Coordinates of C-alpha atoms in Angstrom, one line a residue:
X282 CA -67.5 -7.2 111.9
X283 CA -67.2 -5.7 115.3
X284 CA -66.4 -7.3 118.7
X285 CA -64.2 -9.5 117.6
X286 CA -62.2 -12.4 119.7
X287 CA -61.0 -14.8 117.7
X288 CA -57.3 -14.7 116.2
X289 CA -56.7 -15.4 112.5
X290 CA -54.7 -17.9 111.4
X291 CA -54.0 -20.2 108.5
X292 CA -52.2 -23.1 109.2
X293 CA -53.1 -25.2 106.1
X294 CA -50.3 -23.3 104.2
X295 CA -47.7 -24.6 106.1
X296 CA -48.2 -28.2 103.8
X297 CA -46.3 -28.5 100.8
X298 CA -47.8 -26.4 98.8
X299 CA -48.5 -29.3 96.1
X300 CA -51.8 -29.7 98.6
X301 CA -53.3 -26.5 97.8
X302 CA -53.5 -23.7 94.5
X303 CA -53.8 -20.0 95.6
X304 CA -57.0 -19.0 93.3
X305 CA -58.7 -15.9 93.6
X306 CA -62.9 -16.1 94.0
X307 CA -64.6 -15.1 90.8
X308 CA -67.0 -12.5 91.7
X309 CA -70.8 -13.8 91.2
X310 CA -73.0 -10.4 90.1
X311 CA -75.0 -8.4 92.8
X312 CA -74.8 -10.9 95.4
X313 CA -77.5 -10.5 98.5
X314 CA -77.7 -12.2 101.8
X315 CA -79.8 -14.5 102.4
X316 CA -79.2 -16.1 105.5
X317 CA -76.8 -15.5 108.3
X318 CA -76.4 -17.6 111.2
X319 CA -75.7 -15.4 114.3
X320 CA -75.5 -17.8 117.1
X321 CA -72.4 -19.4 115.2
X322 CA -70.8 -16.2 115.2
X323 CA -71.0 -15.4 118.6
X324 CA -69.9 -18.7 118.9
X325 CA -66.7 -18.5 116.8
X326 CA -65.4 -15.0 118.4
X327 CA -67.8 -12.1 116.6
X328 CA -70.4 -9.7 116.5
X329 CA -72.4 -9.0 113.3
X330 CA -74.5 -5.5 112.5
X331 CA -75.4 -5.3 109.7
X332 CA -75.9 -9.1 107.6
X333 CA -75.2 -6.9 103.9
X334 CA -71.6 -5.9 105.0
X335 CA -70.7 -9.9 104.5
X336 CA -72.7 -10.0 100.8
X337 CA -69.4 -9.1 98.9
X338 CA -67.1 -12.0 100.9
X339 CA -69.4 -14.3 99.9
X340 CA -70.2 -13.1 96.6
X341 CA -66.1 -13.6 96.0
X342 CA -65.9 -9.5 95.8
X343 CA -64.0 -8.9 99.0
X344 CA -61.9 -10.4 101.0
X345 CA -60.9 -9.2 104.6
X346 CA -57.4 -8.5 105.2
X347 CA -55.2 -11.9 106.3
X348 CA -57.6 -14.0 103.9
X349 CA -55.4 -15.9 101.4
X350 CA -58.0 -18.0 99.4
X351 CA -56.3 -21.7 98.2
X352 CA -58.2 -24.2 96.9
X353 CA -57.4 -27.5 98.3
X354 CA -55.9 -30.7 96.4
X355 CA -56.7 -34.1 97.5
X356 CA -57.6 -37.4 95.6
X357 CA -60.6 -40.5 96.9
X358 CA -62.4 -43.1 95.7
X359 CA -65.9 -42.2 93.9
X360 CA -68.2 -45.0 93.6
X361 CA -65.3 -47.7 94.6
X362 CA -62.6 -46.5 91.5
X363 CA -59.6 -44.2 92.5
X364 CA -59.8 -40.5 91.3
X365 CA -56.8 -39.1 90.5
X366 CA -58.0 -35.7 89.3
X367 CA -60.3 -34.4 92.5
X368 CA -60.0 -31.5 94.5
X369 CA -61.1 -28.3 95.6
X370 CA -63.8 -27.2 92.1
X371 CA -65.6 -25.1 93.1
X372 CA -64.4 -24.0 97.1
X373 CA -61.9 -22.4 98.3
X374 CA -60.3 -21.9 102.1
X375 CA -60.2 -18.6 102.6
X376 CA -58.3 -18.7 106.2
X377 CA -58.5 -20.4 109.7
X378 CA -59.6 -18.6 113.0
X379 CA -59.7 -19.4 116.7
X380 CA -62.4 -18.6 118.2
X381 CA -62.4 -17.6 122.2
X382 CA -62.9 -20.9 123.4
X383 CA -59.9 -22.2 121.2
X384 CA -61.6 -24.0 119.0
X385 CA -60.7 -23.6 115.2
X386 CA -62.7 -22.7 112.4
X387 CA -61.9 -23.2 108.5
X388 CA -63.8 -20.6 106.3
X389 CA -64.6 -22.4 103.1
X390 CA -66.6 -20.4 100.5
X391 CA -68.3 -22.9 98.2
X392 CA -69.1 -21.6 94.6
X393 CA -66.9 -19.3 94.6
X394 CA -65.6 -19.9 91.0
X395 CA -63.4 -22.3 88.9
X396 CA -59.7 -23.7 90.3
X397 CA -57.5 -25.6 89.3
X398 CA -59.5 -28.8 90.1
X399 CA -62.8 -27.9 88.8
X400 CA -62.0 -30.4 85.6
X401 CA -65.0 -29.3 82.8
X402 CA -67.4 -27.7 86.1
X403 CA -68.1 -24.1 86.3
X404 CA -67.2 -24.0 90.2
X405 CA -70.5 -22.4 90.9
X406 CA -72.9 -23.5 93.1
X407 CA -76.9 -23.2 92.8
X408 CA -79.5 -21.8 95.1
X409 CA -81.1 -24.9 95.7
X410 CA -77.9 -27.3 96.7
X411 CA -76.7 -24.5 99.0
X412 CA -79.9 -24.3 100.5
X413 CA -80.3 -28.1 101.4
X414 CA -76.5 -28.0 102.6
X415 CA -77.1 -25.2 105.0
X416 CA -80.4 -26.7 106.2
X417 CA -79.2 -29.7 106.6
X418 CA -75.4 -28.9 108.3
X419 CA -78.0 -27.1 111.3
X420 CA -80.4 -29.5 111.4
X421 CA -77.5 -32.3 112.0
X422 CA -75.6 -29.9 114.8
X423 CA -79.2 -30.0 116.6
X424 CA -79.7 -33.5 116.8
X425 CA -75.8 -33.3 118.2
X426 CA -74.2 -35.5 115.5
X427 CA -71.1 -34.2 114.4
X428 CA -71.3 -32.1 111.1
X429 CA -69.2 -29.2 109.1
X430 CA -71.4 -25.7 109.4
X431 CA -73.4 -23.0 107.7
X432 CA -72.1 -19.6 108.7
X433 CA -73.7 -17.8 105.9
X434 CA -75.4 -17.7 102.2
X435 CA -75.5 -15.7 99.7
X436 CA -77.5 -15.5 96.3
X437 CA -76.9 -13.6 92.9
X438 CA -78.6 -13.2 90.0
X439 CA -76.2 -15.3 87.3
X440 CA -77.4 -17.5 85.4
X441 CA -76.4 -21.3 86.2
X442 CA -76.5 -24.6 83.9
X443 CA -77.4 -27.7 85.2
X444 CA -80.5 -29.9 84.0
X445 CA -82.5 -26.4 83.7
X446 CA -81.0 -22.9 84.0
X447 CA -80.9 -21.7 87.9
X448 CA -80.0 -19.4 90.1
X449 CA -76.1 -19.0 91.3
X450 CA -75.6 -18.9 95.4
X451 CA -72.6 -19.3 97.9
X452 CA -72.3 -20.9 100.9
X453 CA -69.8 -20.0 104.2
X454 CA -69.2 -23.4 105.5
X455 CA -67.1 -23.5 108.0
X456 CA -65.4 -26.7 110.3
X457 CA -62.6 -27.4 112.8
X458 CA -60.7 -29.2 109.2
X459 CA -61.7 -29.7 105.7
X460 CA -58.9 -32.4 105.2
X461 CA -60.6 -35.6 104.2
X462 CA -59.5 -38.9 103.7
X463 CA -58.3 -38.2 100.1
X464 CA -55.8 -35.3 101.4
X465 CA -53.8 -38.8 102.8
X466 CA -54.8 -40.8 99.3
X467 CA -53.3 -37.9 97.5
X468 CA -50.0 -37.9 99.1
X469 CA -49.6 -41.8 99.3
X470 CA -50.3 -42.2 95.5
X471 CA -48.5 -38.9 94.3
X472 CA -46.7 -37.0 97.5
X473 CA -44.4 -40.1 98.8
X474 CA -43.9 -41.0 102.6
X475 CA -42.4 -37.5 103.6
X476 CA -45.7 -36.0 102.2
X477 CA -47.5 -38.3 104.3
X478 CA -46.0 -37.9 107.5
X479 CA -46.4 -34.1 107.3
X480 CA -50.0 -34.3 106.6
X481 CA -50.0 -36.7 109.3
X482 CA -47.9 -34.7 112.1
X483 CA -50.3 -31.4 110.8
X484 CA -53.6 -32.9 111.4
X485 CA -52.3 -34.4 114.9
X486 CA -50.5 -31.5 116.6
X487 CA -54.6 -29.2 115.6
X488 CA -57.2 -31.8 116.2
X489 CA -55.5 -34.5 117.7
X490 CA -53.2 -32.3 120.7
X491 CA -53.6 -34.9 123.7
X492 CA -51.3 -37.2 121.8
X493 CA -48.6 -35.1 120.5
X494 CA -46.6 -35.9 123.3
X495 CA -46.7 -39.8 122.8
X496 CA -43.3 -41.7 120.9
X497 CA -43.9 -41.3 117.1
X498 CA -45.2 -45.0 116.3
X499 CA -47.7 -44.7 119.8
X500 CA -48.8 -41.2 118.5
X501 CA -49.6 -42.7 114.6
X502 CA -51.2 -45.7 116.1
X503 CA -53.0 -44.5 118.0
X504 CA -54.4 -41.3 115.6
X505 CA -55.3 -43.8 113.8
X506 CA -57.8 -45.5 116.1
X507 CA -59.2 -42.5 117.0
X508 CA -60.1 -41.1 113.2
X509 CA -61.2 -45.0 112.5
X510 CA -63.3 -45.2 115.9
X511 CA -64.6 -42.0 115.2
X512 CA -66.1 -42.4 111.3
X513 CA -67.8 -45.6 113.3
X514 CA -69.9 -43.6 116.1
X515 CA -70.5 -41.2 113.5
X516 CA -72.0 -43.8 111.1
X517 CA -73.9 -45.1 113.9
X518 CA -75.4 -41.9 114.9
X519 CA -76.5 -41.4 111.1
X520 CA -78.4 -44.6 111.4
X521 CA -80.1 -44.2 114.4
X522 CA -81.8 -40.7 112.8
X523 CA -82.2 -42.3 109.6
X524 CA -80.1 -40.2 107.9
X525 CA -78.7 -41.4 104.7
X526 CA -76.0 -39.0 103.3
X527 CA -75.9 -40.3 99.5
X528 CA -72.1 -40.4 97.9
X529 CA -69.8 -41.4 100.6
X530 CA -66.9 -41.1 98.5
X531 CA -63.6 -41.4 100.5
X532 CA -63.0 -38.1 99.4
X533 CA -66.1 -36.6 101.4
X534 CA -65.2 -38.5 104.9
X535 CA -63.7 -36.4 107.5
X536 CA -60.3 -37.0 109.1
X537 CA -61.9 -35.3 112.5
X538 CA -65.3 -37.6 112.1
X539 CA -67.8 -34.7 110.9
X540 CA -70.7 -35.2 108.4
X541 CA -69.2 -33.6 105.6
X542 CA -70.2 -32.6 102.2
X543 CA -74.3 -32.1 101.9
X544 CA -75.5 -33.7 98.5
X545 CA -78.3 -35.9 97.7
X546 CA -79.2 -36.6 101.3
X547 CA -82.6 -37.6 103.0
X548 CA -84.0 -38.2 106.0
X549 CA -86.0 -41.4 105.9
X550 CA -89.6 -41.5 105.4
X551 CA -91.2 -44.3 105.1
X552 CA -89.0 -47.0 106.9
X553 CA -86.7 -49.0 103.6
X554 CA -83.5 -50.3 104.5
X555 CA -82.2 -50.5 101.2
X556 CA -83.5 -46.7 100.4
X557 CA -80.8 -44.8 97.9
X558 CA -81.1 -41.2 98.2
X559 CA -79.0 -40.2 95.1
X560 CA -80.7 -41.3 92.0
X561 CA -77.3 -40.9 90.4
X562 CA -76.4 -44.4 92.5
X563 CA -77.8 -46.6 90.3
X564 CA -76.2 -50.4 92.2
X565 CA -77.0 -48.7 95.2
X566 CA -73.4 -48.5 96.9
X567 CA -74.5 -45.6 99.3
X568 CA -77.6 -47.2 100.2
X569 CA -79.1 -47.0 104.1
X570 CA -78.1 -50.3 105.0
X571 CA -74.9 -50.2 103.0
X572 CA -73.6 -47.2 104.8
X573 CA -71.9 -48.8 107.8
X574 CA -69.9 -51.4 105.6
X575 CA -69.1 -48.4 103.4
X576 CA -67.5 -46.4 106.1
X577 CA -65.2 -49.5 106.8
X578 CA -63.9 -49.6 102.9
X579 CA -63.5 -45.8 103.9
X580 CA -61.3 -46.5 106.8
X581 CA -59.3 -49.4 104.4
X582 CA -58.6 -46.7 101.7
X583 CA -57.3 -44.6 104.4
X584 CA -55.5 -47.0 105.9
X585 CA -53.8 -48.3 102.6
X586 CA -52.5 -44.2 102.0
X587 CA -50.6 -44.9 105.1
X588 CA -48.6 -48.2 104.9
X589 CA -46.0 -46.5 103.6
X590 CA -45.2 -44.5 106.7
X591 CA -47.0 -47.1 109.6
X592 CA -46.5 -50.5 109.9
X593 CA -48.9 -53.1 108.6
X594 CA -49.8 -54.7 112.1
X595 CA -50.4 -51.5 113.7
X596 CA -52.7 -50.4 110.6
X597 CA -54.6 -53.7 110.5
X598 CA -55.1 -53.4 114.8
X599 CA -56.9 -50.2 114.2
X600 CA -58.9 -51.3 111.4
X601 CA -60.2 -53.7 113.9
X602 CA -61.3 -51.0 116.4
X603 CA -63.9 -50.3 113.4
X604 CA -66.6 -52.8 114.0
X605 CA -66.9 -52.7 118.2
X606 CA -66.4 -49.0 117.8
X607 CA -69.8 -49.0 115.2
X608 CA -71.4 -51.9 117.1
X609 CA -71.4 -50.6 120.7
X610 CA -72.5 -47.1 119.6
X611 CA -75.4 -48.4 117.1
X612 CA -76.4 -50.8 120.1
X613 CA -76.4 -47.9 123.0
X614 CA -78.4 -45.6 120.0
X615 CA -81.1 -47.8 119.9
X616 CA -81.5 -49.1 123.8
X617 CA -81.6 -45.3 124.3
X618 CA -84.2 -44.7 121.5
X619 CA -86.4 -47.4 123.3
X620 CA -85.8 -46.3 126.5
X621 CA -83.7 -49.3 128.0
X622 CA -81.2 -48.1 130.3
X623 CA -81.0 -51.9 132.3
X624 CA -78.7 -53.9 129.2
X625 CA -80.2 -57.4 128.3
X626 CA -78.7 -59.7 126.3
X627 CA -82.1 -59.7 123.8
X628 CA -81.8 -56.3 123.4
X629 CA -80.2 -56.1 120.0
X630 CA -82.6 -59.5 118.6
X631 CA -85.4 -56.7 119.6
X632 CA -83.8 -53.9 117.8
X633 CA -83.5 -55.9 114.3
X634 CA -87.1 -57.3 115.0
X635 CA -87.8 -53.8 115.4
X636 CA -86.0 -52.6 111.8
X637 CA -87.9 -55.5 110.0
X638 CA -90.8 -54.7 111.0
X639 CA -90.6 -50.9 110.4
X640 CA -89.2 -52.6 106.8
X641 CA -91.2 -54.9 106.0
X642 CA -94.8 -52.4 106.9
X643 CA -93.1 -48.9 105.9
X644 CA -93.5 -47.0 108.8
X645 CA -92.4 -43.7 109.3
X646 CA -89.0 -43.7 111.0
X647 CA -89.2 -40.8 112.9
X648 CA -92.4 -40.6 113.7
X649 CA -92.8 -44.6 115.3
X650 CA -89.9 -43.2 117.8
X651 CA -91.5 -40.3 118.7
X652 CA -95.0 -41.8 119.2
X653 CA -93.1 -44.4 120.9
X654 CA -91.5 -41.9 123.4
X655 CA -95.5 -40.5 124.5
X656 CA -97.2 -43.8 125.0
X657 CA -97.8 -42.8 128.8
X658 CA -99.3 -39.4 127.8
X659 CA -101.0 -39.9 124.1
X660 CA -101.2 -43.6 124.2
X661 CA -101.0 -46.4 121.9
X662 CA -102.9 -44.6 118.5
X663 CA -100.5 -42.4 117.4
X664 CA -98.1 -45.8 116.9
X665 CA -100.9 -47.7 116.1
X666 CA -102.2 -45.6 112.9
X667 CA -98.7 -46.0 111.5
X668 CA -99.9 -49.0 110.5
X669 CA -102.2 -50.5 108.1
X670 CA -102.4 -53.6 109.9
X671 CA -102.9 -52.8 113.6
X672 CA -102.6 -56.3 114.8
X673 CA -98.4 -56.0 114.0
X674 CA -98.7 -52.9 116.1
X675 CA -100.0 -54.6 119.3
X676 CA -97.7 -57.6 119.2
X677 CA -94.8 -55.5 118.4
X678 CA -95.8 -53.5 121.4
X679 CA -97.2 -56.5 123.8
X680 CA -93.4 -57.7 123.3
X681 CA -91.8 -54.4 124.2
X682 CA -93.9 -54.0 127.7
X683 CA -92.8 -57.0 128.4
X684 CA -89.0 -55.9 128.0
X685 CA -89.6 -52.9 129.9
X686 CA -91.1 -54.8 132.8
X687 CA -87.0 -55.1 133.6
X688 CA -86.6 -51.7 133.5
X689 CA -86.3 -49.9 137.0
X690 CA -87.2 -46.1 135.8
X691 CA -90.4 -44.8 136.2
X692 CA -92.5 -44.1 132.9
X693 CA -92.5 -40.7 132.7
X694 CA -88.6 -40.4 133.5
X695 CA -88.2 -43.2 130.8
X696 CA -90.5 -41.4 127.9
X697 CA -88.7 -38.1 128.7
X698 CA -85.5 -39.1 128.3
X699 CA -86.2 -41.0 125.1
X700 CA -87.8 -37.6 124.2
X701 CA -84.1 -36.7 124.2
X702 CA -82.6 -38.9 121.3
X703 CA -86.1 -39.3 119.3
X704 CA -86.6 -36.0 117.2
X705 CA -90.3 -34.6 116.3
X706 CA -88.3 -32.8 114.0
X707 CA -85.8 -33.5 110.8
X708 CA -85.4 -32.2 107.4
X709 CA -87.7 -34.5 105.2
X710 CA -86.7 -33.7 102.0
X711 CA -90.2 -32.6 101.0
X712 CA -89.3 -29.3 103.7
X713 CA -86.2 -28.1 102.3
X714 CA -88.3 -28.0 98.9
X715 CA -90.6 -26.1 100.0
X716 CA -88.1 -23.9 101.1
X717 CA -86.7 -24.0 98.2
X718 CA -89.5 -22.8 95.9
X719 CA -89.9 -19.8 98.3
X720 CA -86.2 -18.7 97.9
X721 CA -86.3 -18.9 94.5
X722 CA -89.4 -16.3 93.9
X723 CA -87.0 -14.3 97.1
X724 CA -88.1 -15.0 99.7
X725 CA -86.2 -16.5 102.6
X726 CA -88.2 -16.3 105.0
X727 CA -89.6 -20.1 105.2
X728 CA -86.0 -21.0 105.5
X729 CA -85.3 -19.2 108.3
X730 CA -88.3 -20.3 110.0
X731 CA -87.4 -24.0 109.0
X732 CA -84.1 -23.0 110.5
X733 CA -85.5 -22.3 114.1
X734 CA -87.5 -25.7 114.3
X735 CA -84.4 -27.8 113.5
X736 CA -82.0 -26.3 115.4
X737 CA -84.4 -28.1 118.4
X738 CA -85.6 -31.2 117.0
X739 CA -86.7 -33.1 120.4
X740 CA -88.7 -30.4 121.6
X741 CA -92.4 -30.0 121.6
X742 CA -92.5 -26.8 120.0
X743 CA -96.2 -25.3 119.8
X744 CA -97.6 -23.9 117.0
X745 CA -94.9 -25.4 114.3
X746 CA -96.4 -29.2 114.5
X747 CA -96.5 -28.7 110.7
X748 CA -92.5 -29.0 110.0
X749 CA -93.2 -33.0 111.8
X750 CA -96.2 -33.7 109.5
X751 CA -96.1 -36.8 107.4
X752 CA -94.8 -36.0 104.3
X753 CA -97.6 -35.7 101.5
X754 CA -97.0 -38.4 98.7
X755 CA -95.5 -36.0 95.8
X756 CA -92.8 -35.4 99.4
X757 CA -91.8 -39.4 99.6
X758 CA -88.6 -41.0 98.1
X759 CA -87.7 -37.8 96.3
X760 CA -85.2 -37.9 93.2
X761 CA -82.1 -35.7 94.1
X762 CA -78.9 -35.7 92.0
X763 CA -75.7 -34.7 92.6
X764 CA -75.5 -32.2 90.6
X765 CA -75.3 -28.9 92.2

């Protein structure tokens, strides 16, 4: 490391230190780079030379001086049913820096051996799920939708169990705070209210400064609303990329609103509101459509951890912020994603017609926006051969010139600003397993590449109109776990 301007810190140890086990890494064997990501670096306050020099920190062999790895205890609903026993299993926070621009970073290492929490798992973590949550992590930051972040990845040669043998790796993901829900559901249902309020004062006075200053019950209510308004614009950003993250435990939801913890995710495909992207969901709780009525039951668990410290009223007000909060963000999503900057009161009944028609005729999600964002330059075919039956093309579209007959911009202004919000690029599922397959014969090259496209998904890039190729069929609706 050289060129360094960030100051270490590590702030989570000043909670009770019933949130948090000090745990060593286990070292993996002859861990390699794989990937480093340089611009996050510069980013976060330093300069790296030479990638190899970081293969030992994230192999668990070495740790700089001021890291004091913990791993971190919190509880959450899985599936609906309170878990008592979760926590930190295979990750552990390492330290906290602040970078020059005063933002902070957590440096979590994930698979970095067993804890305390890890229940019967080894605490490793396989080439192929760290893979997928790096991708993935970068390819959310570049469509600007809040998301934890890949710093680095490393992969060793030991020998992991899951449905087959594979191979071990470790990821560097690192965020502004890795308290979740569950850090609160822990202390309600085990800590008691002084417990509470100190996670509560904590996560104010580092993420939440501009209110520190308020009267105590002003400051909580108003937290509150913020973390509650805040999982709503995030679900509704999800939504309007198609992104479906797959086990939305309260556990794995953000206090500061990031997308947090990569499993089975997926990018939709072929349009299906109902799609599950974790075959391990077998009713279907994390479905697509499911997701924004899912982070509300988030927001009630939350709320629930802290009755005993906030009164009921004040809990049940900011609860209520949930709905306009997800509603006025999903609405503006999509009036953007058409290209409507004049609001009309029809403008929502368009965007459902819009949904059931991309339902009902599978249509690829991304793709329909993007070819819908060129219709002055590239015309109606691109849209049109989306679908079988072109007729429910041309009315769809028919109806949709006539809405933008009350729109004032001119066409090329409109299309390139809808350019802006509609993607030519995501991570279909089928990608990353490509990448995959590559990494595992050693060669990481394909992921880097992959790596450049998403990190800018709206633009045109020549020569890589591959990576937004419809998927091939053995690429649709593919079966990923959560095992990792």
């Amino acid at each position: 490391m050289s060129s360094n301007s960030f100051r270490v810190e590590h702030r989570y140890l000043e909670l009770p230190d019933s949130f948090y086990t000090r745990v060593q890494p286990t070292p993996l064997k002859d861990a390699k780079m794989a990937c480093f990501n340089h611009k996050l670096a510069q980013e976060m306050g330093f300069h790296v030379t030479n990638e190899a020099d970081w293969a030992k920190i994230g192999g668990g062999a070495e740790l700089l001086e001021g890291m004091d790895p913990v791993a971190m205890k919190y509880t959450g609903h899985q599936f609906g049913t309170y878990n008592p026993e979760l926590g930190d299993g295979r990750g552990l926070l390492l330290w906290e820096t602040v970078g020059p621009d005063n933002r902070r970073w957590d440096w979590h290492l994930k698979g970095a051996g067993t804890t305390p929490y890890s229940r019967f798992g080894d605490g490793r973590a396989v080439l192929r799920s760290t893979i997928r949550e790096y991708l993935c992590s970068e390819a959310m930051h570049g469509l600007g939708i809040p998301t934890t972040r890949a710093l680095f990845m490393v992969s060793a040669r030991d020998p992991i169990r899951r449905e087959s043998i594979e191979t071990a790796a470790a990821l560097m993901r690192v965020a502004q705070s890795h308290i979740r829900f569950g850090h609160f559901e822990f202390a309600a249902h085990h800590e008691g209210p002084d417990a509470i309020k100190t996670l509560l004062e904590h996560v104010i006075s580092l993420h939440f400064p501009h209110l520190i200053q308020l009267p105590d019950e002003e400051r909580h209510a108003r937290w509150f609303e913020e973390v509650v308004e805040r999982t709503a614009r995030l679900i509704a950003d999800w939504q309007a990329v198609g992104f479906c993250h797959g086990v939305m435990n309260s556990d794995n939801m953000s206090i500061i609103g990031d997308t947090f913890d990569y499993g089975p995710f997926a990018f939709l495909d072929d349009f299906d509101a109902g799609y599950i992207s974790n075959h391990t969901d077998q009713g279907g709780r994390y479905a697509y459509n499911r997701q924004p009525q899912v982070g509300f039951a988030n927001c009630q668990y939350l709320a629930n951890a802290l009755l005993p410290v906030m009164d009921e009223d004040t809990i049940r007000k900011g609860l209520q912020r949930y709905e306009a909060a997800y509603n006025g963000r999903f609405l503006q999503n999509m009036r953007d994603k058409l290209g409507l900057a004049q609001e009309d009161e029809g403008d929502l009944s368009l965007v459902m017609d819009t949904f059931s028609m991309l339902n009902e005729h599978h249509a690829d999600y991304t793709t329909f926006f993007r070819a819908l964002s060129n219709l002055y330059d590239h015309g109606h075919a691109p849209l049109r051969d989306l679908f079988v039956d072109r007729q429910v093309a041309d009315e769809w579209l028919a109806h949709y010139a006539e809405r933008l007959e009350k729109e004032t911009r001119a066409r090329d202004e409109r299309e390139y600003e809808m350019r802006r919000v509609n993607p030519k690029y995501i991570l279909r599922n089928y990608l990353a397993q490509k990448v995959i397959l590559e990494a595992q014969n050693g060669d990481f090259e394909p992921m880097k590449e992959l790596l450049k496209v998403l990190e800018r998904p709206f633009d045109e890039q020549p020569g890589y109109e591959k990576y937004a190729a419809l998927p091939p069929d053995w690429g649709k609706h593919m079966n990923i776990s959560c095992s990792s």
